[in-house]
Amino acid sequence: MAINNRVKIANDIELKDRLVAINRVTKVTKGGRTFSFSAIVVVGNEDGIIGWGLGKAGEVT
């Protein structure tokens, strides 16, 4: 089975993004609670091109 590795320029593709989930993580330490967030996002053109990403940060903007 061959895998087609085609590179397309992002300017030529109309992409839409969807936020799948945001997770708040709490770490309890001696000094108190530390909050952090993780998010999963799916991006695609609704015609077969799709990608996903997982990001982590200290705050949500």
PDB file of C-alpha atoms in Angstrom:
ATOM      1  CA  MET A   1       0.000   0.000   0.000  1.00  0.00           C
ATOM      2  CA  ALA A   2       1.533   3.258  -1.108  1.00  0.00           C
ATOM      3  CA  ILE A   3       1.080   6.442   0.863  1.00  0.00           C
ATOM      4  CA  ASN A   4       0.695   9.599  -1.182  1.00  0.00           C
ATOM      5  CA  ASN A   5       2.679  12.423   0.375  1.00  0.00           C
ATOM      6  CA  ARG A   6       1.345  15.487  -1.360  1.00  0.00           C
ATOM      7  CA  VAL A   7       2.205  18.933  -0.112  1.00  0.00           C
ATOM      8  CA  LYS A   8      -0.399  21.606  -0.750  1.00  0.00           C
ATOM      9  CA  ILE A   9       0.076  25.284  -0.123  1.00  0.00           C
ATOM     10  CA  ALA A  10      -2.111  26.388   2.789  1.00  0.00           C
ATOM     11  CA  ASN A  11      -3.217  29.540   0.959  1.00  0.00           C
ATOM     12  CA  ASP A  12      -4.960  27.445  -1.705  1.00  0.00           C
ATOM     13  CA  ILE A  13      -7.074  25.459   0.778  1.00  0.00           C
ATOM     14  CA  GLU A  14     -10.117  26.803   2.619  1.00  0.00           C
ATOM     15  CA  LEU A  15      -9.743  25.285   6.101  1.00  0.00           C
ATOM     16  CA  LYS A  16     -12.246  25.187   8.938  1.00  0.00           C
ATOM     17  CA  ASP A  17     -11.339  24.439  12.540  1.00  0.00           C
ATOM     18  CA  ARG A  18     -13.342  22.840  15.335  1.00  0.00           C
ATOM     19  CA  LEU A  19     -12.467  22.773  19.001  1.00  0.00           C
ATOM     20  CA  VAL A  20     -13.078  19.206  20.176  1.00  0.00           C
ATOM     21  CA  ALA A  21     -12.259  19.448  23.887  1.00  0.00           C
ATOM     22  CA  ILE A  22     -10.698  21.639  26.551  1.00  0.00           C
ATOM     23  CA  ASN A  23      -9.444  19.897  29.672  1.00  0.00           C
ATOM     24  CA  ARG A  24      -8.506  21.706  32.873  1.00  0.00           C
ATOM     25  CA  VAL A  25      -5.809  19.922  34.863  1.00  0.00           C
ATOM     26  CA  THR A  26      -5.195  20.714  38.529  1.00  0.00           C
ATOM     27  CA  LYS A  27      -1.912  19.935  40.236  1.00  0.00           C
ATOM     28  CA  VAL A  28      -2.043  20.241  44.015  1.00  0.00           C
ATOM     29  CA  THR A  29       1.269  21.191  45.603  1.00  0.00           C
ATOM     30  CA  LYS A  30       2.330  22.301  49.039  1.00  0.00           C
ATOM     31  CA  GLY A  31       1.929  25.928  47.967  1.00  0.00           C
ATOM     32  CA  GLY A  32      -1.587  25.517  46.552  1.00  0.00           C
ATOM     33  CA  ARG A  33      -3.260  24.523  43.304  1.00  0.00           C
ATOM     34  CA  THR A  34      -1.727  25.002  39.866  1.00  0.00           C
ATOM     35  CA  PHE A  35      -4.121  25.003  36.903  1.00  0.00           C
ATOM     36  CA  SER A  36      -3.184  24.215  33.315  1.00  0.00           C
ATOM     37  CA  PHE A  37      -5.255  23.529  30.212  1.00  0.00           C
ATOM     38  CA  SER A  38      -5.040  21.192  27.242  1.00  0.00           C
ATOM     39  CA  ALA A  39      -7.075  21.436  24.034  1.00  0.00           C
ATOM     40  CA  ILE A  40      -7.706  19.225  21.008  1.00  0.00           C
ATOM     41  CA  VAL A  41      -8.501  20.931  17.693  1.00  0.00           C
ATOM     42  CA  VAL A  42      -9.434  19.365  14.335  1.00  0.00           C
ATOM     43  CA  VAL A  43      -8.817  21.267  11.085  1.00  0.00           C
ATOM     44  CA  GLY A  44     -10.015  20.318   7.610  1.00  0.00           C
ATOM     45  CA  ASN A  45     -11.590  21.412   4.354  1.00  0.00           C
ATOM     46  CA  GLU A  46     -14.667  19.114   4.635  1.00  0.00           C
ATOM     47  CA  ASP A  47     -13.529  17.306   1.482  1.00  0.00           C
ATOM     48  CA  GLY A  48     -10.992  14.761   2.709  1.00  0.00           C
ATOM     49  CA  ILE A  49      -8.107  16.862   4.010  1.00  0.00           C
ATOM     50  CA  ILE A  50      -7.910  16.712   7.800  1.00  0.00           C
ATOM     51  CA  GLY A  51      -5.465  17.324  10.609  1.00  0.00           C
ATOM     52  CA  TRP A  52      -5.548  17.504  14.378  1.00  0.00           C
ATOM     53  CA  GLY A  53      -3.519  19.111  17.100  1.00  0.00           C
ATOM     54  CA  LEU A  54      -3.062  18.904  20.856  1.00  0.00           C
ATOM     55  CA  GLY A  55      -1.913  21.994  22.713  1.00  0.00           C
ATOM     56  CA  LYS A  56      -1.158  22.778  26.336  1.00  0.00           C
ATOM     57  CA  ALA A  57      -0.989  26.154  28.067  1.00  0.00           C
ATOM     58  CA  GLY A  58      -1.233  27.870  31.409  1.00  0.00           C
ATOM     59  CA  GLU A  59      -4.284  29.916  30.389  1.00  0.00           C
ATOM     60  CA  VAL A  60      -7.033  29.928  27.767  1.00  0.00           C
ATOM     61  CA  THR A  61      -7.432  33.012  25.575  1.00  0.00           C
TER      62      THR A  61
END
